[in-house]
Short mmCIF file of N, CA and C in Angstrom, two decimals:
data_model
loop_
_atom_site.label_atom_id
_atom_site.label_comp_id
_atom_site.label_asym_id
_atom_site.label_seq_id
_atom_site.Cartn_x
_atom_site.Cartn_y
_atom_site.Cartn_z
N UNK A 172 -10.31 -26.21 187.44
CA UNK A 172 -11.51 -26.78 188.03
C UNK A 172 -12.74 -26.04 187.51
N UNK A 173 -14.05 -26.69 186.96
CA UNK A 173 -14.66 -25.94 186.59
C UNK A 173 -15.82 -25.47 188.10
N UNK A 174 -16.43 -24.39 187.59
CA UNK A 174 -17.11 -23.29 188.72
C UNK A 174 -18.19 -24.64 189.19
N UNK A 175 -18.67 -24.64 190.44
CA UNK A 175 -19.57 -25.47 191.28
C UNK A 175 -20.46 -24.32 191.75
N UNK A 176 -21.77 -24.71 192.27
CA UNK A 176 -22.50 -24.42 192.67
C UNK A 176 -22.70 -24.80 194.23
N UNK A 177 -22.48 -23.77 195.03
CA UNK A 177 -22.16 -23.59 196.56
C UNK A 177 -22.78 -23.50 197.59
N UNK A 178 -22.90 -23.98 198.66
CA UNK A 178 -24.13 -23.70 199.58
C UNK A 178 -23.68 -23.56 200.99
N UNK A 179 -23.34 -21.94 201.37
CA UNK A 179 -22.43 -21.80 202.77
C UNK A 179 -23.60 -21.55 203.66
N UNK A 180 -23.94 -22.15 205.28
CA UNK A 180 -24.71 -21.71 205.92
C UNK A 180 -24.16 -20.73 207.07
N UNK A 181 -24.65 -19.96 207.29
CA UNK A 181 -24.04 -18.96 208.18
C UNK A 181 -25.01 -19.07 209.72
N UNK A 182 -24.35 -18.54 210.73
CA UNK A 182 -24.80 -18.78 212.14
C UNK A 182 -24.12 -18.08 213.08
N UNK A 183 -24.99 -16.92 213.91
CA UNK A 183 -23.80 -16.57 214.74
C UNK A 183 -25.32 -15.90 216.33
N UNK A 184 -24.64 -16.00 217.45
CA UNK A 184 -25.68 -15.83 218.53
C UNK A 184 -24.88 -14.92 219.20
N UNK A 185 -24.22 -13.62 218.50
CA UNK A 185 -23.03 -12.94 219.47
C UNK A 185 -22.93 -11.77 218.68
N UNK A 186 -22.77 -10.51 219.67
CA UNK A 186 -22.04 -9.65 219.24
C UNK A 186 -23.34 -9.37 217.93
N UNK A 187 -24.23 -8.86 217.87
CA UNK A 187 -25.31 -8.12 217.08
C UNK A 187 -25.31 -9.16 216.11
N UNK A 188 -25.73 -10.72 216.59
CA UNK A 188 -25.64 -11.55 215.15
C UNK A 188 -26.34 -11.47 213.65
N UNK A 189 -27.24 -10.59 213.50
CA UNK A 189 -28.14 -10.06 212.39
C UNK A 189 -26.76 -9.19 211.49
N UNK A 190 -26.13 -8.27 211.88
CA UNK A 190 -25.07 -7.18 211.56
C UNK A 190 -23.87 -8.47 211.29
N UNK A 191 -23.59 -9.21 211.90
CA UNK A 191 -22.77 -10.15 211.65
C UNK A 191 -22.70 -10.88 210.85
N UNK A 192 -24.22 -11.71 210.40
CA UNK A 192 -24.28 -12.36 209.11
C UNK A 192 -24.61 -11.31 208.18
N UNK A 193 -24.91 -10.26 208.28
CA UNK A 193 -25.13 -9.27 206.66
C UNK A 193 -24.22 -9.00 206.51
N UNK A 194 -22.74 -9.18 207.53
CA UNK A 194 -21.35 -8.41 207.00
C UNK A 194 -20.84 -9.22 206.32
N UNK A 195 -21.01 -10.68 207.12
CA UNK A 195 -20.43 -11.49 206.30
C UNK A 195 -20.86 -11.86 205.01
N UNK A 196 -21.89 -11.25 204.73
CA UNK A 196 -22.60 -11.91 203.55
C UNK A 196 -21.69 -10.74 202.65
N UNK A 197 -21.73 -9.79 203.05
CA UNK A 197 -20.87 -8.41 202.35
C UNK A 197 -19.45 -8.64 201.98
N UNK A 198 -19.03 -9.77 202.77
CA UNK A 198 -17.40 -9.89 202.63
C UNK A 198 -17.32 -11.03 201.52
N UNK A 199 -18.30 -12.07 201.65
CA UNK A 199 -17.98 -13.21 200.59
C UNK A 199 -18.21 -12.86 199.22
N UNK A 200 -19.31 -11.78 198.83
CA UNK A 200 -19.54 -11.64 198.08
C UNK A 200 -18.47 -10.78 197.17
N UNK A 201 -17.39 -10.42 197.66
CA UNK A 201 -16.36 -9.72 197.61
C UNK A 201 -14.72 -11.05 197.14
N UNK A 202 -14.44 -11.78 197.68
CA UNK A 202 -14.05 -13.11 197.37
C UNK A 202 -13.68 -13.33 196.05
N UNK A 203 -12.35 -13.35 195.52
CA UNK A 203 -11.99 -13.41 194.12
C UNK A 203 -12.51 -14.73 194.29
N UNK A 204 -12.47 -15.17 192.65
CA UNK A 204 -12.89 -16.38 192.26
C UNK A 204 -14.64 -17.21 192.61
N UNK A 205 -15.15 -16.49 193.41
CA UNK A 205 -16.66 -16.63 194.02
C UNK A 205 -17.77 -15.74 193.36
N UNK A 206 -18.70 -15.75 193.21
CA UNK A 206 -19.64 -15.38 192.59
C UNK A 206 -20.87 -15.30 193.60
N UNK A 207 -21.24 -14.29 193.95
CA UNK A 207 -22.72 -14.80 194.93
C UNK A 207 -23.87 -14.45 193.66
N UNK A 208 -24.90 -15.44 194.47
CA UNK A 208 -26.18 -15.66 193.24
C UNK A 208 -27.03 -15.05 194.43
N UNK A 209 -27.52 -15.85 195.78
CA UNK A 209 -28.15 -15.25 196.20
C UNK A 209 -28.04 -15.92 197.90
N UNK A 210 -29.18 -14.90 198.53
CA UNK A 210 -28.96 -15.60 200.17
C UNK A 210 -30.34 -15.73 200.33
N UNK A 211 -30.76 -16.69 201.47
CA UNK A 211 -32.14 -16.64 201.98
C UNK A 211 -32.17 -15.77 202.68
N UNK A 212 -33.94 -15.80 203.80
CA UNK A 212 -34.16 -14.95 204.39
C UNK A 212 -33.23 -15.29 205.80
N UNK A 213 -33.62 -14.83 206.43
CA UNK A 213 -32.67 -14.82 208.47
C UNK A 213 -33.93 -16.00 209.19
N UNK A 214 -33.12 -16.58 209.87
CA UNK A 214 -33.86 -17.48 210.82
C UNK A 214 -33.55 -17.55 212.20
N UNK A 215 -34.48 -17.63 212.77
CA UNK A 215 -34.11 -17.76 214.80
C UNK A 215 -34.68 -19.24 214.79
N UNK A 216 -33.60 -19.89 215.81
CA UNK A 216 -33.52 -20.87 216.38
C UNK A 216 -33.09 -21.08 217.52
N UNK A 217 -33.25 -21.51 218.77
CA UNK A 217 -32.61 -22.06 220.02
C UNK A 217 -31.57 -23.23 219.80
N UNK A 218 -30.30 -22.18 220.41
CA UNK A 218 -29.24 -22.98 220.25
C UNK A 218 -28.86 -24.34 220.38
N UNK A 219 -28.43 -25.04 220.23
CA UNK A 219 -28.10 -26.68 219.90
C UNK A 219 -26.92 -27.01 221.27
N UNK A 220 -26.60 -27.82 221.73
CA UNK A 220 -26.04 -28.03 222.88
C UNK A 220 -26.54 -27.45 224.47
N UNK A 221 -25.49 -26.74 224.33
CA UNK A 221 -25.44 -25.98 226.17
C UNK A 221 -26.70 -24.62 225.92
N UNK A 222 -27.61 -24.53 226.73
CA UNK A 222 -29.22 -23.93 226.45
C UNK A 222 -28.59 -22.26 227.02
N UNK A 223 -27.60 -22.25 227.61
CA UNK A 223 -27.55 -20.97 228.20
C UNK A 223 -26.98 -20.15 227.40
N UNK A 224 -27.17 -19.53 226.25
CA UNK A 224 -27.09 -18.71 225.47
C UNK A 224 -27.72 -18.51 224.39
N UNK A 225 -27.71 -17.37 223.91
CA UNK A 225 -28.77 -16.70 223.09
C UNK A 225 -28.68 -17.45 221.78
N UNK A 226 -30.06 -17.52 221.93
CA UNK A 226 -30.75 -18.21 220.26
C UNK A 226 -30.04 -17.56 219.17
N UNK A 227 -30.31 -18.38 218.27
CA UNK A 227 -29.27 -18.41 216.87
C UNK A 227 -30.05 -17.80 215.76
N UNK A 228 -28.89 -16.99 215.00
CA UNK A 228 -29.73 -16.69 214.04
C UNK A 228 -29.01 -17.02 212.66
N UNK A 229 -29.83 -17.77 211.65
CA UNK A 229 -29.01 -18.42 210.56
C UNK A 229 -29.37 -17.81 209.06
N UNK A 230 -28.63 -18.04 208.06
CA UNK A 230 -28.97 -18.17 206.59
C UNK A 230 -28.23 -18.84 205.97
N UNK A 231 -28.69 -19.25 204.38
CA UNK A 231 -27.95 -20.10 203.78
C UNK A 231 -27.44 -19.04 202.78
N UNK A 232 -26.54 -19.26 201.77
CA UNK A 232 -26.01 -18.64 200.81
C UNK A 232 -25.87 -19.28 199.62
N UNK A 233 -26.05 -18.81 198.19
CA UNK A 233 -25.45 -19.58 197.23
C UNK A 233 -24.40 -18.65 196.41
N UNK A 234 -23.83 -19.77 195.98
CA UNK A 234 -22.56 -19.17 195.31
C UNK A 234 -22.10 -20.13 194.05
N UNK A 235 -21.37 -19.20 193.57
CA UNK A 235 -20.57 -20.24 192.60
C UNK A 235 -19.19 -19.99 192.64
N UNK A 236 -18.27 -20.87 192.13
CA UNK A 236 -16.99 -20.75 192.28
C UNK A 236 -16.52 -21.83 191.78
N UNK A 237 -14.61 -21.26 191.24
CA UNK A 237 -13.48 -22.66 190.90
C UNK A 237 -13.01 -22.80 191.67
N UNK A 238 -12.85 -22.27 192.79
CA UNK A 238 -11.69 -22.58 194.26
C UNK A 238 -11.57 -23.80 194.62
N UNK A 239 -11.00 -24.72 195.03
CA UNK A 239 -11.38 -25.93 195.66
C UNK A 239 -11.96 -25.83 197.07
N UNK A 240 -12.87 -26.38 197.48
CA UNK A 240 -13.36 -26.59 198.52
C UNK A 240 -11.95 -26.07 199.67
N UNK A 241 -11.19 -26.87 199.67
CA UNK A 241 -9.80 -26.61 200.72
C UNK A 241 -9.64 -24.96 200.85
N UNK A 242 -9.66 -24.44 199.70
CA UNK A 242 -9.28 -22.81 199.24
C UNK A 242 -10.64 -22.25 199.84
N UNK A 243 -11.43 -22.23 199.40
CA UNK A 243 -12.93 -21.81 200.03
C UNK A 243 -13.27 -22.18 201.60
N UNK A 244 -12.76 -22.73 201.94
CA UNK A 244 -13.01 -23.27 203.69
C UNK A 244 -11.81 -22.24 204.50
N UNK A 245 -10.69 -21.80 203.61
CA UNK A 245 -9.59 -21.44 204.28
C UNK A 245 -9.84 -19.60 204.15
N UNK A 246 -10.46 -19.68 203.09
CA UNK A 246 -10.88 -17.51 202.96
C UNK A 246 -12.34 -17.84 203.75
N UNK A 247 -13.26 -18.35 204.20
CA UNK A 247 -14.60 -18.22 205.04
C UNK A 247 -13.90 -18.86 206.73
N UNK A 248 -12.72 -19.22 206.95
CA UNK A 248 -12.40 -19.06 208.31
C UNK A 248 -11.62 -18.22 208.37
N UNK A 249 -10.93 -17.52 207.34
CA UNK A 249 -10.27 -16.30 207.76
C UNK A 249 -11.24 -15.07 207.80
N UNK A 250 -12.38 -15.43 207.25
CA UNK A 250 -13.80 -13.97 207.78
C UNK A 250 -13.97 -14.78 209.32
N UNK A 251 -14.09 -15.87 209.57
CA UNK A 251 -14.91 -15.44 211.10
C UNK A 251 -13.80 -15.33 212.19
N UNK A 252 -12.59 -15.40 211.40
CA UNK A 252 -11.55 -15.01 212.36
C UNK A 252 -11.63 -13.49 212.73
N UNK A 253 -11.79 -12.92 211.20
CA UNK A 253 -11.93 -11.13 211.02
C UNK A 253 -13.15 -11.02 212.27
N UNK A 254 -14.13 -11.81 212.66
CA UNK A 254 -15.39 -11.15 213.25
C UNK A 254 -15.25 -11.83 214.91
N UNK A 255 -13.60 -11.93 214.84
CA UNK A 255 -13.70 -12.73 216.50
C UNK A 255 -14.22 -13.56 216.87
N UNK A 256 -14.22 -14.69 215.87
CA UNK A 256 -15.01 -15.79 216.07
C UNK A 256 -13.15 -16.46 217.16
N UNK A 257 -13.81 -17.24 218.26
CA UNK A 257 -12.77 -18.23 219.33
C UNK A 257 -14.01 -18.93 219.54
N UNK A 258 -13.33 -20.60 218.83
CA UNK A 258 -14.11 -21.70 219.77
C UNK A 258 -13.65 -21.79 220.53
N UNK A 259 -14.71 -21.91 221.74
CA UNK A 259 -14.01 -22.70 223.10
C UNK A 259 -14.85 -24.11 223.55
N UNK A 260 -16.24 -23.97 222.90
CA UNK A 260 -16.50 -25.11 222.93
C UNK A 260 -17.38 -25.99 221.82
N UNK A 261 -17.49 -27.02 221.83
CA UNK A 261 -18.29 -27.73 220.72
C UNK A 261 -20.16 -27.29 221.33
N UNK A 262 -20.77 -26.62 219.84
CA UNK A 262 -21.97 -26.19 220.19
C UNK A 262 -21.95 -24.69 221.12
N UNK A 263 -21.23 -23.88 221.24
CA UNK A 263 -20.63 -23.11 221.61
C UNK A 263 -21.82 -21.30 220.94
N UNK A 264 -21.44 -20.75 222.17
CA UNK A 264 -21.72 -19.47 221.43
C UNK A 264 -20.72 -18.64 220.70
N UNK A 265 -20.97 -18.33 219.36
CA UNK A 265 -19.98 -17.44 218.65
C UNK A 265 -20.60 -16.58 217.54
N UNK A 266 -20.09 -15.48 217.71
CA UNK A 266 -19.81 -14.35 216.94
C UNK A 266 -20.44 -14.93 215.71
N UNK A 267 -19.74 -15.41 214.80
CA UNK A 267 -20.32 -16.22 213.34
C UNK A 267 -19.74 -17.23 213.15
N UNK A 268 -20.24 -18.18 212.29
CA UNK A 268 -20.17 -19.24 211.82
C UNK A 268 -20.44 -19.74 210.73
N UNK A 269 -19.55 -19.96 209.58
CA UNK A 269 -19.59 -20.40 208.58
C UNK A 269 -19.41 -21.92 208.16
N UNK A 270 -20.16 -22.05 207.35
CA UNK A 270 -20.08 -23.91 207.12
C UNK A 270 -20.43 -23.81 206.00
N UNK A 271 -19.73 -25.34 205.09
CA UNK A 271 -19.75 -25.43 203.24
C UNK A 271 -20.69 -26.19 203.66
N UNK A 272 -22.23 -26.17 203.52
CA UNK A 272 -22.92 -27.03 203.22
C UNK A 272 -22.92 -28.24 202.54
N UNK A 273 -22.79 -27.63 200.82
CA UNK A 273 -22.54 -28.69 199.89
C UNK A 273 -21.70 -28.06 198.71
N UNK A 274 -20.84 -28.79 197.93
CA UNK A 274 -20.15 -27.76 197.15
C UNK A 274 -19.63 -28.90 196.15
N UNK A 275 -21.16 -28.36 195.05
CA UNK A 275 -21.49 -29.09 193.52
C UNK A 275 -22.34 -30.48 194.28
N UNK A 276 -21.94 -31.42 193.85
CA UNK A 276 -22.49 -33.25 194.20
C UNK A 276 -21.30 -33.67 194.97
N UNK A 277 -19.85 -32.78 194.91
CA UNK A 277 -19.27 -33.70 196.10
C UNK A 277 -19.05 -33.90 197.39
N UNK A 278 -18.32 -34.91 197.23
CA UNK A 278 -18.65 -35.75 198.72
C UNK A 278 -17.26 -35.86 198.88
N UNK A 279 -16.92 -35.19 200.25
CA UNK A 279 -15.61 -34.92 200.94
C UNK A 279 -15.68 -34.92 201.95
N UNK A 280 -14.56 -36.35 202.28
CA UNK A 280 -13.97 -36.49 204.04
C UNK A 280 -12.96 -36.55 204.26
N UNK A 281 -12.47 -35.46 204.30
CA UNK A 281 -11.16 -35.12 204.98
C UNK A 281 -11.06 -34.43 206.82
N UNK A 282 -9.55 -34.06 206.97
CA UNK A 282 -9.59 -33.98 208.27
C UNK A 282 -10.13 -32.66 209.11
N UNK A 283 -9.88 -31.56 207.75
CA UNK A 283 -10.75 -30.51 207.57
C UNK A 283 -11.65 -30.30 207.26
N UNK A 284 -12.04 -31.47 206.58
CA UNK A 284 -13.50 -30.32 205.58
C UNK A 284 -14.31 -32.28 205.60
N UNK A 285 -15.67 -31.99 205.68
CA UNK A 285 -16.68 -32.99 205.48
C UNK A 285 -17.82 -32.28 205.00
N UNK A 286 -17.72 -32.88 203.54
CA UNK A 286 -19.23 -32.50 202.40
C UNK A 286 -20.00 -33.79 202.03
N UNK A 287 -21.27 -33.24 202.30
CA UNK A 287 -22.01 -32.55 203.05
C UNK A 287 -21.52 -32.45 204.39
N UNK A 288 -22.35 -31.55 204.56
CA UNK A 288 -21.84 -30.82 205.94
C UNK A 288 -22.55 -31.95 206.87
N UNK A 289 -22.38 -32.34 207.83
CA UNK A 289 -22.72 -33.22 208.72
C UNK A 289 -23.98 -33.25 209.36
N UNK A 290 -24.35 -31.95 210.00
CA UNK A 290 -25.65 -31.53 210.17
C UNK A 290 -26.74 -31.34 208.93
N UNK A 291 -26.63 -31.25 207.79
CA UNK A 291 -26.85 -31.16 206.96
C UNK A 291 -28.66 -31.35 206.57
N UNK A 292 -28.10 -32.99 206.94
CA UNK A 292 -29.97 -33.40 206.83
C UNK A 292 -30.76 -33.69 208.02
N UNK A 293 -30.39 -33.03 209.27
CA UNK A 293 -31.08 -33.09 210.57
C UNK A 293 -30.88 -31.75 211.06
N UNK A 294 -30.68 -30.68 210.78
CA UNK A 294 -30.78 -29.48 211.14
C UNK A 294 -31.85 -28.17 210.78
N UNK A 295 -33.21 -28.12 211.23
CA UNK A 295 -33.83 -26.96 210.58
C UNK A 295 -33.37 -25.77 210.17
N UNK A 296 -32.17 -25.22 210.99
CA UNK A 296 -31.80 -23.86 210.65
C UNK A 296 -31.01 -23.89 209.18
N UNK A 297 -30.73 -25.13 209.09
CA UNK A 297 -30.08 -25.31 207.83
C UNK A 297 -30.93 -26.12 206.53
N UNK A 298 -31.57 -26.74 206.94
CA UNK A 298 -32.87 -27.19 205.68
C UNK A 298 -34.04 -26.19 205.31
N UNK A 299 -34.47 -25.11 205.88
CA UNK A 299 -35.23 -24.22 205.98
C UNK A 299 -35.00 -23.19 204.96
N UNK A 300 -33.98 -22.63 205.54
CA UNK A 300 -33.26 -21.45 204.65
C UNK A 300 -32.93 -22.18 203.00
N UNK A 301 -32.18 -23.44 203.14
CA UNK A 301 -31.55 -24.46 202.10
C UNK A 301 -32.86 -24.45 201.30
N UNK A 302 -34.18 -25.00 201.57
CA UNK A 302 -35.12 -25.03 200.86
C UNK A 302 -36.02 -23.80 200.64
N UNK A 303 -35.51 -22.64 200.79
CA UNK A 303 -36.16 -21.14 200.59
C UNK A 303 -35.59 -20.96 199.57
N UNK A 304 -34.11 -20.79 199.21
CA UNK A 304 -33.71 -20.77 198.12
C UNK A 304 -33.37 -21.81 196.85
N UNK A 305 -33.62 -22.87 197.43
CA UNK A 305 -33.46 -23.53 196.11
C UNK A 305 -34.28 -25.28 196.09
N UNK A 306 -35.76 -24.91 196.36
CA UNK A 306 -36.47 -26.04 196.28
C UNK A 306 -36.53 -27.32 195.67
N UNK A 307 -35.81 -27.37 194.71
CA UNK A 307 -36.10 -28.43 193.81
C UNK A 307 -34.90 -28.98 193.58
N UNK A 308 -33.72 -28.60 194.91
CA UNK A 308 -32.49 -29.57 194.89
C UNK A 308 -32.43 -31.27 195.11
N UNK A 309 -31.52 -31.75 194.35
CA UNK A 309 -31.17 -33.06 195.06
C UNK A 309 -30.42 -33.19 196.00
N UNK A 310 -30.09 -33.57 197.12
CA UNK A 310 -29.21 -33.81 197.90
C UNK A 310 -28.45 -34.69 197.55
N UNK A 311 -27.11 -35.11 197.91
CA UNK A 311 -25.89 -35.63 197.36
C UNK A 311 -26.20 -37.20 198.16
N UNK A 312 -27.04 -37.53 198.79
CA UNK A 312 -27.65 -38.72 198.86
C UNK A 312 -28.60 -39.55 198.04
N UNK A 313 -29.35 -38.53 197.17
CA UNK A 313 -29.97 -38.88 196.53
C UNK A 313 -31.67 -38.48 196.57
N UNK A 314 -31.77 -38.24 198.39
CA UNK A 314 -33.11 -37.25 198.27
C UNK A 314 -33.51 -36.21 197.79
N UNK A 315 -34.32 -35.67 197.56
CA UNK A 315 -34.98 -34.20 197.24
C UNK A 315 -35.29 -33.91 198.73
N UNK A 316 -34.29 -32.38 198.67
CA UNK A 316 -34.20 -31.28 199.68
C UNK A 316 -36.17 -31.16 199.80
N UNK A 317 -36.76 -31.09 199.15
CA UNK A 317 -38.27 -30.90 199.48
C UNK A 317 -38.97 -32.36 200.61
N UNK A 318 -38.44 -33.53 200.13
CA UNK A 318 -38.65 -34.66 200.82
C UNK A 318 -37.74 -34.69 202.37
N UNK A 319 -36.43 -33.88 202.56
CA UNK A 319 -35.98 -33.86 203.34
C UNK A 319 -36.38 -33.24 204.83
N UNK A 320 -36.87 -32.34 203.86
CA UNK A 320 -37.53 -31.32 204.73
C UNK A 320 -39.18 -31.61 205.40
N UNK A 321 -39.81 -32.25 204.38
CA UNK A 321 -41.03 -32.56 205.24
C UNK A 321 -40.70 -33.71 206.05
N UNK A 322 -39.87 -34.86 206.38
CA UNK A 322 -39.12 -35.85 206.72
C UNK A 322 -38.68 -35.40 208.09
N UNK A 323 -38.45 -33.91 208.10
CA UNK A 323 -38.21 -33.44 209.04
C UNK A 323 -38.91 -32.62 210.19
N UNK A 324 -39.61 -32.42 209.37
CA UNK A 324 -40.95 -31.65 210.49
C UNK A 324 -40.41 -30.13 210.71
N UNK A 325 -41.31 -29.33 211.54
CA UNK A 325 -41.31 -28.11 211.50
C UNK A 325 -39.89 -27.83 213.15
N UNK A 326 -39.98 -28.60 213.86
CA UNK A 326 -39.39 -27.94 214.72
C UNK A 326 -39.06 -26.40 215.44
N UNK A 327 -37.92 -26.23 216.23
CA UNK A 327 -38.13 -24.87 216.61
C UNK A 327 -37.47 -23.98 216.07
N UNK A 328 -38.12 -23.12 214.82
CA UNK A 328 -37.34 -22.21 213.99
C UNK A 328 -38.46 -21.07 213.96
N UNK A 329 -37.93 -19.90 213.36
CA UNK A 329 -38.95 -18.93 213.13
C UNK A 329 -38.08 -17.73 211.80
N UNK A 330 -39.10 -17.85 211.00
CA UNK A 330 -38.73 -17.19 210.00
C UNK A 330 -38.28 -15.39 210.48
N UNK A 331 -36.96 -14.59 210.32
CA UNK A 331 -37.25 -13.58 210.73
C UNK A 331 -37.51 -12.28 209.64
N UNK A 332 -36.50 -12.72 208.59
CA UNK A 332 -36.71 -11.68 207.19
C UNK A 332 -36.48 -12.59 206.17
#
Protein backbone atom coordinates (compact mmCIF):
# COMPACT_ATOMS: atom_id res chain seq x y z
CA UNK A 1 0.00 0.00 0.00
CA UNK A 2 1.52 3.14 -0.76
CA UNK A 3 2.11 5.82 2.39
CA UNK A 4 -1.26 8.25 2.77
CA UNK A 5 -1.41 11.29 4.31
CA UNK A 6 -3.30 11.15 7.83
CA UNK A 7 -5.37 13.23 9.91
CA UNK A 8 -5.96 11.77 13.68
CA UNK A 9 -7.97 14.17 15.99
CA UNK A 10 -7.32 13.76 19.52
CA UNK A 11 -9.77 14.68 22.60
CA UNK A 12 -9.75 13.92 26.07
CA UNK A 13 -11.68 15.99 29.31
CA UNK A 14 -10.04 13.55 32.07
CA UNK A 15 -7.36 12.74 34.08
CA UNK A 16 -4.86 16.01 33.21
CA UNK A 17 -6.23 16.07 29.50
CA UNK A 18 -3.35 18.53 28.20
CA UNK A 19 -0.57 15.61 29.63
CA UNK A 20 -2.84 13.14 27.94
CA UNK A 21 -2.91 14.42 24.47
CA UNK A 22 1.02 15.36 24.55
CA UNK A 23 1.53 11.65 25.62
CA UNK A 24 -0.35 10.52 23.16
CA UNK A 25 1.07 12.55 20.65
CA UNK A 26 4.54 10.98 22.11
CA UNK A 27 3.30 7.44 21.61
CA UNK A 28 2.08 7.75 17.87
CA UNK A 29 4.88 9.30 16.87
CA UNK A 30 6.71 6.22 17.97
CA UNK A 31 4.32 3.71 15.75
CA UNK A 32 6.23 1.51 13.23
CA UNK A 33 5.16 2.16 9.84
CA UNK A 34 3.75 5.97 10.76
CA UNK A 35 5.58 8.96 10.27
CA UNK A 36 4.45 12.17 12.22
CA UNK A 37 4.82 15.50 10.14
CA UNK A 38 3.18 17.60 12.53
CA UNK A 39 0.32 18.54 15.26
CA UNK A 40 -1.70 21.72 15.75
CA UNK A 41 -2.01 23.94 18.54
CA UNK A 42 -4.53 22.62 21.83
CA UNK A 43 -8.10 23.74 21.82
CA UNK A 44 -10.89 24.13 24.65
CA UNK A 45 -14.28 23.42 23.88
CA UNK A 46 -17.52 22.59 25.95
CA UNK A 47 -18.30 19.19 25.76
CA UNK A 48 -20.88 17.82 23.18
CA UNK A 49 -23.80 15.80 24.72
CA UNK A 50 -24.36 15.46 28.58
CA UNK A 51 -23.05 19.35 29.87
CA UNK A 52 -21.90 17.93 33.22
CA UNK A 53 -18.40 17.50 32.63
CA UNK A 54 -15.35 19.20 32.00
CA UNK A 55 -14.71 20.97 28.74
CA UNK A 56 -12.64 19.35 26.14
CA UNK A 57 -9.50 19.80 25.06
CA UNK A 58 -8.55 18.84 21.35
CA UNK A 59 -5.80 18.66 18.49
CA UNK A 60 -5.42 17.41 15.17
CA UNK A 61 -2.36 15.45 13.99
CA UNK A 62 -0.74 14.70 10.69
CA UNK A 63 0.87 11.76 9.69
CA UNK A 64 1.85 9.60 7.09
CA UNK A 65 1.73 5.99 6.75
CA UNK A 66 1.25 2.32 4.71
CA UNK A 67 -0.83 0.68 7.44
CA UNK A 68 -4.28 0.22 6.36
CA UNK A 69 -6.68 2.28 7.98
CA UNK A 70 -8.05 -1.19 9.88
CA UNK A 71 -4.19 -1.55 11.24
CA UNK A 72 -4.01 2.18 12.25
CA UNK A 73 -7.49 2.32 14.08
CA UNK A 74 -6.42 -0.96 15.94
CA UNK A 75 -2.60 0.51 17.39
CA UNK A 76 -4.55 4.26 18.25
CA UNK A 77 -7.27 2.14 20.35
CA UNK A 78 -4.77 0.16 21.85
CA UNK A 79 -3.07 3.82 23.14
CA UNK A 80 -6.36 4.97 24.64
CA UNK A 81 -6.79 1.70 26.11
CA UNK A 82 -2.98 2.25 27.56
CA UNK A 83 -4.50 5.79 29.01
CA UNK A 84 -7.78 4.14 30.58
CA UNK A 85 -9.85 5.25 28.18
CA UNK A 86 -13.78 3.00 29.25
CA UNK A 87 -16.73 4.15 27.26
CA UNK A 88 -19.65 4.13 29.15
CA UNK A 89 -21.43 6.46 27.29
CA UNK A 90 -22.02 8.01 23.80
CA UNK A 91 -20.58 11.75 24.14
CA UNK A 92 -19.12 10.64 27.30
CA UNK A 93 -16.25 11.93 29.44
CA UNK A 94 -12.88 10.21 28.75
CA UNK A 95 -9.41 10.16 29.45
CA UNK A 96 -8.52 10.41 25.47
CA UNK A 97 -9.82 10.03 22.38
CA UNK A 98 -8.60 9.25 19.21
CA UNK A 99 -10.34 9.47 15.79
CA UNK A 100 -8.98 8.91 11.88
CA UNK A 101 -10.24 11.97 10.62
CA UNK A 102 -9.34 11.36 7.04
CA UNK A 103 -6.82 8.93 5.72
CA UNK A 104 -5.50 10.04 2.01
CA UNK A 105 -9.13 10.82 -0.23
CA UNK A 106 -10.64 7.66 1.14
CA UNK A 107 -13.89 7.02 1.86
CA UNK A 108 -14.64 4.13 4.29
CA UNK A 109 -17.81 2.52 5.75
CA UNK A 110 -17.32 -0.16 7.54
CA UNK A 111 -18.56 -1.54 10.89
CA UNK A 112 -15.47 -0.20 12.51
CA UNK A 113 -14.10 2.48 10.94
CA UNK A 114 -16.13 5.48 8.92
CA UNK A 115 -13.80 7.94 6.72
CA UNK A 116 -14.32 10.73 6.99
CA UNK A 117 -14.87 10.78 10.32
CA UNK A 118 -18.52 11.62 10.82
CA UNK A 119 -18.23 14.70 12.82
CA UNK A 120 -15.88 15.80 10.53
CA UNK A 121 -17.57 18.77 8.78
CA UNK A 122 -19.78 20.05 11.74
CA UNK A 123 -17.39 19.98 14.53
CA UNK A 124 -15.16 23.15 15.52
CA UNK A 125 -12.81 21.31 17.71
CA UNK A 126 -12.06 19.39 14.75
CA UNK A 127 -12.15 21.98 11.71
CA UNK A 128 -10.12 24.52 13.70
CA UNK A 129 -7.11 22.67 14.60
CA UNK A 130 -7.73 20.68 10.83
CA UNK A 131 -7.43 24.16 9.28
CA UNK A 132 -4.30 25.42 11.51
CA UNK A 133 -2.38 22.89 10.05
CA UNK A 134 -3.17 22.41 6.76
CA UNK A 135 -5.26 25.27 5.05
CA UNK A 136 -5.47 24.66 1.65
CA UNK A 137 -6.97 21.03 1.99
CA UNK A 138 -9.71 19.53 -0.04
CA UNK A 139 -12.08 17.63 1.77
CA UNK A 140 -13.06 14.20 0.41
CA UNK A 141 -16.41 15.83 -0.56
CA UNK A 142 -15.07 18.04 -2.60
CA UNK A 143 -15.02 21.34 -0.44
CA UNK A 144 -12.06 23.34 0.62
CA UNK A 145 -11.41 22.83 4.42
CA UNK A 146 -11.06 26.90 4.23
CA UNK A 147 -14.81 27.11 2.80
CA UNK A 148 -15.77 24.60 5.41
CA UNK A 149 -14.77 26.35 8.00
CA UNK A 150 -16.11 29.79 7.35
CA UNK A 151 -19.54 27.75 6.49
CA UNK A 152 -19.18 27.08 9.87
CA UNK A 153 -18.82 29.97 11.94
CA UNK A 154 -16.78 30.58 14.97
CA UNK A 155 -18.70 28.80 17.66
CA UNK A 156 -17.56 27.80 21.16
CA UNK A 157 -13.83 27.06 20.94
CA UNK A 158 -10.80 28.82 22.29
CA UNK A 159 -7.44 28.59 21.05
CA UNK A 160 -5.14 27.35 24.04
CA UNK A 161 -1.39 26.79 22.60
Amino acid sequence: MDRQNIYIGLGSNLNEPRLQITNAINEIKLLENCDFILNSSLYKSPPMGPQDQPDYFNSVLKMSSNLTAIKLLDKLQNIEQQHGRIQKERWGARSLDLDILLYGQQVINSDRLTIPHLGLYIRAFVLYPLYEIEPKLILPNGVALSEQVKALGKQDIEKII
